[in-house]
Amino acid sequence: MSNPTSNFNWQMPTATDLVTDLPADFEVFGQAVATSMADLLGGTTDQVLAKNSNTDMDFKWVTSDDANAIQNTIVDAKGDLVAASAADTPARLAVGANNSLLTADSSQATGLKYAGLWTTFTPTISGITLGNGTKTGSYCQIADTTFFRVVVTFGSTTSITSNIDLTMPTTPVGYSTFDYFNTNAQAYDSSTTTFFPSTGNLAVSSTVVRLLLSKSNGTFVQSFDYISTEPFTWATGDTLSVHGSYRNS
């Protein structure tokens, strides 16, 4: 037999070998092949062949969910996404609600979140003693803009005690001048079915606005006053609704 010259160092019979030597030569050759291919034996259904080390012909059988691959079990539902919680660390981001938007958020485990849908919140309002009245609030944050709506319905024991201040559901930017702030309010007198609109606000702090009442000289908006005991005497069934948008930090 010749010296090994193949890529796998298998000893090969040569043309000069005696016929009587061939059985032993092929035994040596076959044993070398069998030894090299030993790692290909075994395995079960749906397993795949993977390298076990950098050594030639060193393989192992693994499941399709290899520890070095993203696992099938990382996702649980239709629409789930594979994100990252850190370097080389895949993580599941559960599918968001219908019509929600995928948004970057470094405070979240995966750096992502679903947002953009209206969410209820309990508004903080000063200047009103609610009594048996009701207040509701909702807001929607899309990118760096927040949209909000607040409604106060007066009951028999509801009263306005001073200027009305409203805390925003998220923190506005530029609050001192409210460069990015747009507020509209509407006072409704149920006894006369009269609506009194307001299109102004005054910054009280970084998160609180004071509602202003538009006043007219009969031709145009002349000045502003605070919504309080004006523009009418508040009673059961009256409502104050406020909605607007602003840039949030």
PDB file of N, CA and C in Angstrom, residues 37-136:
ATOM      1  N   MET A  37     -15.860   8.173   9.402  1.00  0.00           N
ATOM      2  CA  MET A  37     -17.285   8.456   9.253  1.00  0.00           C
ATOM      3  C   MET A  37     -18.108   8.089  10.485  1.00  0.00           C
ATOM      4  N   ALA A  38     -17.441   7.701  11.567  1.00  0.00           N
ATOM      5  CA  ALA A  38     -18.170   7.211  12.740  1.00  0.00           C
ATOM      6  C   ALA A  38     -19.152   8.234  13.290  1.00  0.00           C
ATOM      7  N   ASP A  39     -18.782   9.522  13.229  1.00  0.00           N
ATOM      8  CA  ASP A  39     -19.651  10.556  13.784  1.00  0.00           C
ATOM      9  C   ASP A  39     -20.938  10.746  12.993  1.00  0.00           C
ATOM     10  N   LEU A  40     -20.975  10.218  11.763  1.00  0.00           N
ATOM     11  CA  LEU A  40     -22.171  10.355  10.954  1.00  0.00           C
ATOM     12  C   LEU A  40     -23.237   9.333  11.335  1.00  0.00           C
ATOM     13  N   LEU A  41     -22.853   8.356  12.121  1.00  0.00           N
ATOM     14  CA  LEU A  41     -23.806   7.356  12.564  1.00  0.00           C
ATOM     15  C   LEU A  41     -24.750   7.939  13.603  1.00  0.00           C
ATOM     16  N   GLY A  42     -25.887   7.324  13.772  1.00  0.00           N
ATOM     17  CA  GLY A  42     -26.828   7.747  14.816  1.00  0.00           C
ATOM     18  C   GLY A  42     -27.681   8.911  14.374  1.00  0.00           C
ATOM     19  N   GLY A  43     -28.083   9.716  15.357  1.00  0.00           N
ATOM     20  CA  GLY A  43     -29.001  10.807  15.068  1.00  0.00           C
ATOM     21  C   GLY A  43     -30.441  10.319  15.090  1.00  0.00           C
ATOM     22  N   THR A  44     -31.356  11.223  15.319  1.00  0.00           N
ATOM     23  CA  THR A  44     -32.776  10.883  15.335  1.00  0.00           C
ATOM     24  C   THR A  44     -33.527  11.837  14.408  1.00  0.00           C
ATOM     25  N   THR A  45     -34.804  11.565  14.235  1.00  0.00           N
ATOM     26  CA  THR A  45     -35.635  12.348  13.330  1.00  0.00           C
ATOM     27  C   THR A  45     -35.569  13.838  13.676  1.00  0.00           C
ATOM     28  N   ASP A  46     -35.384  14.665  12.651  1.00  0.00           N
ATOM     29  CA  ASP A  46     -35.346  16.132  12.746  1.00  0.00           C
ATOM     30  C   ASP A  46     -34.065  16.680  13.366  1.00  0.00           C
ATOM     31  N   GLN A  47     -33.106  15.795  13.732  1.00  0.00           N
ATOM     32  CA  GLN A  47     -31.826  16.313  14.177  1.00  0.00           C
ATOM     33  C   GLN A  47     -31.007  16.756  12.973  1.00  0.00           C
ATOM     34  N   VAL A  48     -30.025  17.624  13.219  1.00  0.00           N
ATOM     35  CA  VAL A  48     -29.135  18.082  12.163  1.00  0.00           C
ATOM     36  C   VAL A  48     -27.702  17.836  12.585  1.00  0.00           C
ATOM     37  N   LEU A  49     -26.817  17.742  11.590  1.00  0.00           N
ATOM     38  CA  LEU A  49     -25.407  17.467  11.837  1.00  0.00           C
ATOM     39  C   LEU A  49     -24.669  18.781  12.034  1.00  0.00           C
ATOM     40  N   ALA A  50     -23.863  18.863  13.084  1.00  0.00           N
ATOM     41  CA  ALA A  50     -23.122  20.083  13.385  1.00  0.00           C
ATOM     42  C   ALA A  50     -21.689  19.733  13.739  1.00  0.00           C
ATOM     43  N   LYS A  51     -20.782  20.676  13.572  1.00  0.00           N
ATOM     44  CA  LYS A  51     -19.400  20.474  13.971  1.00  0.00           C
ATOM     45  C   LYS A  51     -19.298  20.409  15.486  1.00  0.00           C
ATOM     46  N   ASN A  52     -18.457  19.448  15.947  1.00  0.00           N
ATOM     47  CA  ASN A  52     -18.247  19.290  17.385  1.00  0.00           C
ATOM     48  C   ASN A  52     -16.989  20.024  17.849  1.00  0.00           C
ATOM     49  N   SER A  53     -16.038  20.187  16.931  1.00  0.00           N
ATOM     50  CA  SER A  53     -14.797  20.912  17.215  1.00  0.00           C
ATOM     51  C   SER A  53     -14.187  21.319  15.890  1.00  0.00           C
ATOM     52  N   ASN A  54     -13.025  21.931  15.942  1.00  0.00           N
ATOM     53  CA  ASN A  54     -12.340  22.318  14.705  1.00  0.00           C
ATOM     54  C   ASN A  54     -11.591  21.155  14.055  1.00  0.00           C
ATOM     55  N   THR A  55     -11.612  20.003  14.685  1.00  0.00           N
ATOM     56  CA  THR A  55     -10.926  18.832  14.140  1.00  0.00           C
ATOM     57  C   THR A  55     -11.677  18.313  12.927  1.00  0.00           C
ATOM     58  N   ASP A  56     -10.919  17.897  11.902  1.00  0.00           N
ATOM     59  CA  ASP A  56     -11.551  17.347  10.703  1.00  0.00           C
ATOM     60  C   ASP A  56     -12.422  16.150  11.068  1.00  0.00           C
ATOM     61  N   MET A  57     -13.571  16.052  10.401  1.00  0.00           N
ATOM     62  CA  MET A  57     -14.495  14.920  10.527  1.00  0.00           C
ATOM     63  C   MET A  57     -15.001  14.719  11.954  1.00  0.00           C
ATOM     64  N   ASP A  58     -14.996  15.782  12.766  1.00  0.00           N
ATOM     65  CA  ASP A  58     -15.535  15.675  14.118  1.00  0.00           C
ATOM     66  C   ASP A  58     -16.905  16.364  14.134  1.00  0.00           C
ATOM     67  N   PHE A  59     -17.956  15.541  14.150  1.00  0.00           N
ATOM     68  CA  PHE A  59     -19.318  16.043  14.069  1.00  0.00           C
ATOM     69  C   PHE A  59     -20.138  15.550  15.254  1.00  0.00           C
ATOM     70  N   LYS A  60     -21.320  16.133  15.388  1.00  0.00           N
ATOM     71  CA  LYS A  60     -22.280  15.636  16.376  1.00  0.00           C
ATOM     72  C   LYS A  60     -23.685  15.909  15.842  1.00  0.00           C
ATOM     73  N   TRP A  61     -24.640  15.124  16.318  1.00  0.00           N
ATOM     74  CA  TRP A  61     -26.039  15.308  15.958  1.00  0.00           C
ATOM     75  C   TRP A  61     -26.709  16.175  17.025  1.00  0.00           C
ATOM     76  N   VAL A  62     -27.428  17.211  16.578  1.00  0.00           N
ATOM     77  CA  VAL A  62     -28.118  18.105  17.512  1.00  0.00           C
ATOM     78  C   VAL A  62     -29.549  18.315  17.026  1.00  0.00           C
ATOM     79  N   THR A  63     -30.410  18.748  17.920  1.00  0.00           N
ATOM     80  CA  THR A  63     -31.764  19.085  17.510  1.00  0.00           C
ATOM     81  C   THR A  63     -31.729  20.380  16.713  1.00  0.00           C
ATOM     82  N   SER A  64     -32.813  20.664  15.997  1.00  0.00           N
ATOM     83  CA  SER A  64     -32.860  21.886  15.196  1.00  0.00           C
ATOM     84  C   SER A  64     -32.807  23.123  16.080  1.00  0.00           C
ATOM     85  N   ASP A  65     -33.214  22.992  17.364  1.00  0.00           N
ATOM     86  CA  ASP A  65     -33.057  24.079  18.328  1.00  0.00           C
ATOM     87  C   ASP A  65     -31.687  23.974  18.982  1.00  0.00           C
ATOM     88  N   ASP A  66     -30.661  24.225  18.210  1.00  0.00           N
ATOM     89  CA  ASP A  66     -29.304  24.175  18.719  1.00  0.00           C
ATOM     90  C   ASP A  66     -29.115  25.277  19.762  1.00  0.00           C
ATOM     91  N   ALA A  67     -28.324  24.976  20.775  1.00  0.00           N
ATOM     92  CA  ALA A  67     -28.093  25.964  21.836  1.00  0.00           C
ATOM     93  C   ALA A  67     -27.446  27.230  21.297  1.00  0.00           C
ATOM     94  N   ASN A  68     -26.760  27.129  20.170  1.00  0.00           N
ATOM     95  CA  ASN A  68     -26.101  28.285  19.590  1.00  0.00           C
ATOM     96  C   ASN A  68     -26.967  28.995  18.550  1.00  0.00           C
ATOM     97  N   ALA A  69     -28.206  28.538  18.396  1.00  0.00           N
ATOM     98  CA  ALA A  69     -29.126  29.159  17.448  1.00  0.00           C
ATOM     99  C   ALA A  69     -30.321  29.726  18.202  1.00  0.00           C
ATOM    100  N   ILE A  70     -31.079  30.606  17.572  1.00  0.00           N
ATOM    101  CA  ILE A  70     -32.295  31.126  18.188  1.00  0.00           C
ATOM    102  C   ILE A  70     -33.297  29.988  18.320  1.00  0.00           C
ATOM    103  N   GLN A  71     -33.784  29.776  19.508  1.00  0.00           N
ATOM    104  CA  GLN A  71     -34.646  28.654  19.793  1.00  0.00           C
ATOM    105  C   GLN A  71     -36.060  28.862  19.254  1.00  0.00           C
ATOM    106  N   ASN A  72     -36.675  27.768  18.792  1.00  0.00           N
ATOM    107  CA  ASN A  72     -38.055  27.855  18.335  1.00  0.00           C
ATOM    108  C   ASN A  72     -38.989  28.304  19.450  1.00  0.00           C
ATOM    109  N   THR A  73     -38.673  27.890  20.671  1.00  0.00           N
ATOM    110  CA  THR A  73     -39.562  28.187  21.793  1.00  0.00           C
ATOM    111  C   THR A  73     -39.504  29.645  22.238  1.00  0.00           C
ATOM    112  N   ILE A  74     -38.655  30.443  21.615  1.00  0.00           N
ATOM    113  CA  ILE A  74     -38.559  31.840  22.042  1.00  0.00           C
ATOM    114  C   ILE A  74     -39.811  32.615  21.659  1.00  0.00           C
ATOM    115  N   VAL A  75     -40.502  32.156  20.626  1.00  0.00           N
ATOM    116  CA  VAL A  75     -41.740  32.815  20.214  1.00  0.00           C
ATOM    117  C   VAL A  75     -42.928  31.952  20.623  1.00  0.00           C
ATOM    118  N   ASP A  76     -43.991  32.622  21.066  1.00  0.00           N
ATOM    119  CA  ASP A  76     -45.157  31.910  21.598  1.00  0.00           C
ATOM    120  C   ASP A  76     -46.435  32.171  20.829  1.00  0.00           C
ATOM    121  N   ALA A  77     -46.485  33.210  20.031  1.00  0.00           N
ATOM    122  CA  ALA A  77     -47.740  33.565  19.383  1.00  0.00           C
ATOM    123  C   ALA A  77     -47.478  34.201  18.026  1.00  0.00           C
ATOM    124  N   LYS A  78     -48.479  34.168  17.197  1.00  0.00           N
ATOM    125  CA  LYS A  78     -48.417  34.818  15.894  1.00  0.00           C
ATOM    126  C   LYS A  78     -48.108  36.294  16.081  1.00  0.00           C
ATOM    127  N   GLY A  79     -47.119  36.804  15.359  1.00  0.00           N
ATOM    128  CA  GLY A  79     -46.769  38.212  15.446  1.00  0.00           C
ATOM    129  C   GLY A  79     -45.656  38.523  16.420  1.00  0.00           C
ATOM    130  N   ASP A  80     -45.224  37.536  17.251  1.00  0.00           N
ATOM    131  CA  ASP A  80     -44.097  37.769  18.155  1.00  0.00           C
ATOM    132  C   ASP A  80     -42.847  38.127  17.351  1.00  0.00           C
ATOM    133  N   LEU A  81     -41.994  38.954  17.935  1.00  0.00           N
ATOM    134  CA  LEU A  81     -40.745  39.342  17.290  1.00  0.00           C
ATOM    135  C   LEU A  81     -39.562  38.895  18.139  1.00  0.00           C
ATOM    136  N   VAL A  82     -38.437  38.643  17.486  1.00  0.00           N
ATOM    137  CA  VAL A  82     -37.198  38.340  18.189  1.00  0.00           C
ATOM    138  C   VAL A  82     -36.365  39.612  18.209  1.00  0.00           C
ATOM    139  N   ALA A  83     -36.125  40.111  19.400  1.00  0.00           N
ATOM    140  CA  ALA A  83     -35.327  41.324  19.588  1.00  0.00           C
ATOM    141  C   ALA A  83     -34.074  40.949  20.372  1.00  0.00           C
ATOM    142  N   ALA A  84     -33.452  41.893  21.034  1.00  0.00           N
ATOM    143  CA  ALA A  84     -32.260  41.620  21.837  1.00  0.00           C
ATOM    144  C   ALA A  84     -32.357  42.383  23.149  1.00  0.00           C
ATOM    145  N   SER A  85     -32.073  41.695  24.236  1.00  0.00           N
ATOM    146  CA  SER A  85     -32.056  42.348  25.547  1.00  0.00           C
ATOM    147  C   SER A  85     -30.646  42.800  25.927  1.00  0.00           C
ATOM    148  N   ALA A  86     -29.650  42.299  25.207  1.00  0.00           N
ATOM    149  CA  ALA A  86     -28.250  42.683  25.411  1.00  0.00           C
ATOM    150  C   ALA A  86     -27.445  42.124  24.242  1.00  0.00           C
ATOM    151  N   ALA A  87     -26.161  42.356  24.228  1.00  0.00           N
ATOM    152  CA  ALA A  87     -25.309  41.832  23.166  1.00  0.00           C
ATOM    153  C   ALA A  87     -25.375  40.306  23.143  1.00  0.00           C
ATOM    154  N   ASP A  88     -25.603  39.760  21.963  1.00  0.00           N
ATOM    155  CA  ASP A  88     -25.645  38.302  21.774  1.00  0.00           C
ATOM    156  C   ASP A  88     -26.721  37.642  22.628  1.00  0.00           C
ATOM    157  N   THR A  89     -27.796  38.370  22.948  1.00  0.00           N
ATOM    158  CA  THR A  89     -28.848  37.827  23.806  1.00  0.00           C
ATOM    159  C   THR A  89     -30.209  38.055  23.164  1.00  0.00           C
ATOM    160  N   PRO A  90     -30.689  37.083  22.380  1.00  0.00           N
ATOM    161  CA  PRO A  90     -32.014  37.245  21.781  1.00  0.00           C
ATOM    162  C   PRO A  90     -33.112  37.150  22.831  1.00  0.00           C
ATOM    163  N   ALA A  91     -34.190  37.865  22.606  1.00  0.00           N
ATOM    164  CA  ALA A  91     -35.318  37.865  23.541  1.00  0.00           C
ATOM    165  C   ALA A  91     -36.608  38.041  22.759  1.00  0.00           C
ATOM    166  N   ARG A  92     -37.683  37.581  23.355  1.00  0.00           N
ATOM    167  CA  ARG A  92     -38.999  37.663  22.713  1.00  0.00           C
ATOM    168  C   ARG A  92     -39.662  38.998  23.018  1.00  0.00           C
ATOM    169  N   LEU A  93     -40.212  39.622  21.980  1.00  0.00           N
ATOM    170  CA  LEU A  93     -41.088  40.770  22.154  1.00  0.00           C
ATOM    171  C   LEU A  93     -42.482  40.317  21.750  1.00  0.00           C
ATOM    172  N   ALA A  94     -43.385  40.242  22.723  1.00  0.00           N
ATOM    173  CA  ALA A  94     -44.736  39.764  22.451  1.00  0.00           C
ATOM    174  C   ALA A  94     -45.448  40.691  21.479  1.00  0.00           C
ATOM    175  N   VAL A  95     -46.284  40.117  20.654  1.00  0.00           N
ATOM    176  CA  VAL A  95     -47.013  40.905  19.673  1.00  0.00           C
ATOM    177  C   VAL A  95     -47.881  41.942  20.390  1.00  0.00           C
ATOM    178  N   GLY A  96     -47.947  43.132  19.820  1.00  0.00           N
ATOM    179  CA  GLY A  96     -48.748  44.190  20.416  1.00  0.00           C
ATOM    180  C   GLY A  96     -50.212  44.080  20.034  1.00  0.00           C
ATOM    181  N   ALA A  97     -51.008  44.966  20.602  1.00  0.00           N
ATOM    182  CA  ALA A  97     -52.429  45.000  20.288  1.00  0.00           C
ATOM    183  C   ALA A  97     -52.627  45.468  18.849  1.00  0.00           C
ATOM    184  N   ASN A  98     -53.766  45.101  18.277  1.00  0.00           N
ATOM    185  CA  ASN A  98     -54.076  45.516  16.916  1.00  0.00           C
ATOM    186  C   ASN A  98     -53.951  47.038  16.771  1.00  0.00           C
ATOM    187  N   ASN A  99     -53.324  47.455  15.678  1.00  0.00           N
ATOM    188  CA  ASN A  99     -53.171  48.869  15.308  1.00  0.00           C
ATOM    189  C   ASN A  99     -52.165  49.625  16.160  1.00  0.00           C
ATOM    190  N   SER A 100     -51.488  48.965  17.088  1.00  0.00           N
ATOM    191  CA  SER A 100     -50.446  49.641  17.853  1.00  0.00           C
ATOM    192  C   SER A 100     -49.179  49.746  17.010  1.00  0.00           C
ATOM    193  N   LEU A 101     -48.287  50.653  17.424  1.00  0.00           N
ATOM    194  CA  LEU A 101     -47.082  50.936  16.660  1.00  0.00           C
ATOM    195  C   LEU A 101     -45.852  50.470  17.419  1.00  0.00           C
ATOM    196  N   LEU A 102     -44.888  49.914  16.694  1.00  0.00           N
ATOM    197  CA  LEU A 102     -43.631  49.491  17.299  1.00  0.00           C
ATOM    198  C   LEU A 102     -42.747  50.715  17.503  1.00  0.00           C
ATOM    199  N   THR A 103     -42.308  50.909  18.758  1.00  0.00           N
ATOM    200  CA  THR A 103     -41.586  52.120  19.125  1.00  0.00           C
ATOM    201  C   THR A 103     -40.320  51.779  19.899  1.00  0.00           C
ATOM    202  N   ALA A 104     -39.248  52.493  19.632  1.00  0.00           N
ATOM    203  CA  ALA A 104     -38.011  52.310  20.402  1.00  0.00           C
ATOM    204  C   ALA A 104     -38.185  52.905  21.792  1.00  0.00           C
ATOM    205  N   ASP A 105     -37.733  52.158  22.807  1.00  0.00           N
ATOM    206  CA  ASP A 105     -37.824  52.622  24.193  1.00  0.00           C
ATOM    207  C   ASP A 105     -36.722  51.941  24.984  1.00  0.00           C
ATOM    208  N   SER A 106     -35.663  52.680  25.314  1.00  0.00           N
ATOM    209  CA  SER A 106     -34.507  52.096  25.987  1.00  0.00           C
ATOM    210  C   SER A 106     -34.822  51.616  27.398  1.00  0.00           C
ATOM    211  N   SER A 107     -35.937  52.048  27.974  1.00  0.00           N
ATOM    212  CA  SER A 107     -36.292  51.602  29.327  1.00  0.00           C
ATOM    213  C   SER A 107     -36.886  50.194  29.339  1.00  0.00           C
ATOM    214  N   GLN A 108     -37.244  49.675  28.167  1.00  0.00           N
ATOM    215  CA  GLN A 108     -37.823  48.340  28.079  1.00  0.00           C
ATOM    216  C   GLN A 108     -36.723  47.282  27.961  1.00  0.00           C
ATOM    217  N   ALA A 109     -37.039  46.063  28.351  1.00  0.00           N
ATOM    218  CA  ALA A 109     -36.041  44.982  28.351  1.00  0.00           C
ATOM    219  C   ALA A 109     -35.450  44.758  26.965  1.00  0.00           C
ATOM    220  N   THR A 110     -36.286  44.814  25.932  1.00  0.00           N
ATOM    221  CA  THR A 110     -35.807  44.588  24.574  1.00  0.00           C
ATOM    222  C   THR A 110     -35.496  45.880  23.839  1.00  0.00           C
ATOM    223  N   GLY A 111     -35.673  47.030  24.497  1.00  0.00           N
ATOM    224  CA  GLY A 111     -35.445  48.303  23.835  1.00  0.00           C
ATOM    225  C   GLY A 111     -36.572  48.698  22.904  1.00  0.00           C
ATOM    226  N   LEU A 112     -37.668  47.937  22.939  1.00  0.00           N
ATOM    227  CA  LEU A 112     -38.804  48.188  22.059  1.00  0.00           C
ATOM    228  C   LEU A 112     -40.100  48.066  22.843  1.00  0.00           C
ATOM    229  N   LYS A 113     -41.156  48.685  22.326  1.00  0.00           N
ATOM    230  CA  LYS A 113     -42.479  48.515  22.916  1.00  0.00           C
ATOM    231  C   LYS A 113     -43.529  48.826  21.854  1.00  0.00           C
ATOM    232  N   TYR A 114     -44.732  48.356  22.103  1.00  0.00           N
ATOM    233  CA  TYR A 114     -45.860  48.720  21.259  1.00  0.00           C
ATOM    234  C   TYR A 114     -46.621  49.858  21.931  1.00  0.00           C
ATOM    235  N   ALA A 115     -46.935  50.879  21.168  1.00  0.00           N
ATOM    236  CA  ALA A 115     -47.607  52.049  21.725  1.00  0.00           C
ATOM    237  C   ALA A 115     -48.515  52.637  20.652  1.00  0.00           C
ATOM    238  N   GLY A 116     -49.097  53.803  20.983  1.00  0.00           N
ATOM    239  CA  GLY A 116     -49.901  54.512  19.993  1.00  0.00           C
ATOM    240  C   GLY A 116     -51.387  54.308  20.127  1.00  0.00           C
ATOM    241  N   LEU A 117     -51.833  53.530  21.128  1.00  0.00           N
ATOM    242  CA  LEU A 117     -53.267  53.340  21.343  1.00  0.00           C
ATOM    243  C   LEU A 117     -53.732  54.202  22.510  1.00  0.00           C
ATOM    244  N   TRP A 118     -54.992  54.552  22.520  1.00  0.00           N
ATOM    245  CA  TRP A 118     -55.543  55.356  23.599  1.00  0.00           C
ATOM    246  C   TRP A 118     -55.590  54.556  24.888  1.00  0.00           C
ATOM    247  N   THR A 119     -55.158  55.206  25.960  1.00  0.00           N
ATOM    248  CA  THR A 119     -55.088  54.584  27.281  1.00  0.00           C
ATOM    249  C   THR A 119     -55.826  55.460  28.287  1.00  0.00           C
ATOM    250  N   THR A 120     -56.583  54.842  29.164  1.00  0.00           N
ATOM    251  CA  THR A 120     -57.299  55.624  30.173  1.00  0.00           C
ATOM    252  C   THR A 120     -56.356  56.022  31.298  1.00  0.00           C
ATOM    253  N   PHE A 121     -56.623  57.159  31.893  1.00  0.00           N
ATOM    254  CA  PHE A 121     -55.892  57.583  33.078  1.00  0.00           C
ATOM    255  C   PHE A 121     -56.835  58.420  33.939  1.00  0.00           C
ATOM    256  N   THR A 122     -56.505  58.514  35.205  1.00  0.00           N
ATOM    257  CA  THR A 122     -57.309  59.313  36.124  1.00  0.00           C
ATOM    258  C   THR A 122     -56.707  60.702  36.199  1.00  0.00           C
ATOM    259  N   PRO A 123     -57.365  61.698  35.630  1.00  0.00           N
ATOM    260  CA  PRO A 123     -56.773  63.042  35.608  1.00  0.00           C
ATOM    261  C   PRO A 123     -56.714  63.664  36.997  1.00  0.00           C
ATOM    262  N   THR A 124     -55.658  64.397  37.242  1.00  0.00           N
ATOM    263  CA  THR A 124     -55.515  65.169  38.480  1.00  0.00           C
ATOM    264  C   THR A 124     -55.933  66.599  38.191  1.00  0.00           C
ATOM    265  N   ILE A 125     -57.004  67.043  38.850  1.00  0.00           N
ATOM    266  CA  ILE A 125     -57.559  68.369  38.596  1.00  0.00           C
ATOM    267  C   ILE A 125     -57.693  69.098  39.924  1.00  0.00           C
ATOM    268  N   SER A 126     -57.128  70.272  40.020  1.00  0.00           N
ATOM    269  CA  SER A 126     -57.310  71.103  41.204  1.00  0.00           C
ATOM    270  C   SER A 126     -58.230  72.257  40.863  1.00  0.00           C
ATOM    271  N   GLY A 127     -58.860  72.818  41.881  1.00  0.00           N
ATOM    272  CA  GLY A 127     -59.820  73.888  41.656  1.00  0.00           C
ATOM    273  C   GLY A 127     -61.240  73.388  41.548  1.00  0.00           C
ATOM    274  N   ILE A 128     -61.420  72.076  41.587  1.00  0.00           N
ATOM    275  CA  ILE A 128     -62.753  71.477  41.519  1.00  0.00           C
ATOM    276  C   ILE A 128     -62.922  70.507  42.690  1.00  0.00           C
ATOM    277  N   THR A 129     -64.000  70.654  43.425  1.00  0.00           N
ATOM    278  CA  THR A 129     -64.403  69.633  44.401  1.00  0.00           C
ATOM    279  C   THR A 129     -65.380  68.716  43.687  1.00  0.00           C
ATOM    280  N   LEU A 130     -64.965  67.487  43.427  1.00  0.00           N
ATOM    281  CA  LEU A 130     -65.728  66.607  42.543  1.00  0.00           C
ATOM    282  C   LEU A 130     -67.039  66.145  43.172  1.00  0.00           C
ATOM    283  N   GLY A 131     -67.027  65.836  44.458  1.00  0.00           N
ATOM    284  CA  GLY A 131     -68.250  65.355  45.099  1.00  0.00           C
ATOM    285  C   GLY A 131     -68.788  64.124  44.391  1.00  0.00           C
ATOM    286  N   ASN A 132     -70.068  64.170  44.003  1.00  0.00           N
ATOM    287  CA  ASN A 132     -70.667  63.032  43.303  1.00  0.00           C
ATOM    288  C   ASN A 132     -70.595  63.176  41.787  1.00  0.00           C
ATOM    289  N   GLY A 133     -69.734  64.057  41.329  1.00  0.00           N
ATOM    290  CA  GLY A 133     -69.501  64.164  39.901  1.00  0.00           C
ATOM    291  C   GLY A 133     -68.525  63.098  39.433  1.00  0.00           C
ATOM    292  N   THR A 134     -68.193  63.124  38.178  1.00  0.00           N
ATOM    293  CA  THR A 134     -67.265  62.138  37.621  1.00  0.00           C
ATOM    294  C   THR A 134     -66.199  62.841  36.782  1.00  0.00           C
ATOM    295  N   LYS A 135     -65.050  62.181  36.665  1.00  0.00           N
ATOM    296  CA  LYS A 135     -63.999  62.672  35.780  1.00  0.00           C
ATOM    297  C   LYS A 135     -63.384  61.478  35.070  1.00  0.00           C
ATOM    298  N   THR A 136     -63.121  61.626  33.799  1.00  0.00           N
ATOM    299  CA  THR A 136     -62.498  60.569  33.005  1.00  0.00           C
ATOM    300  C   THR A 136     -61.379  61.177  32.180  1.00  0.00           C
TER     301      THR A 136
END
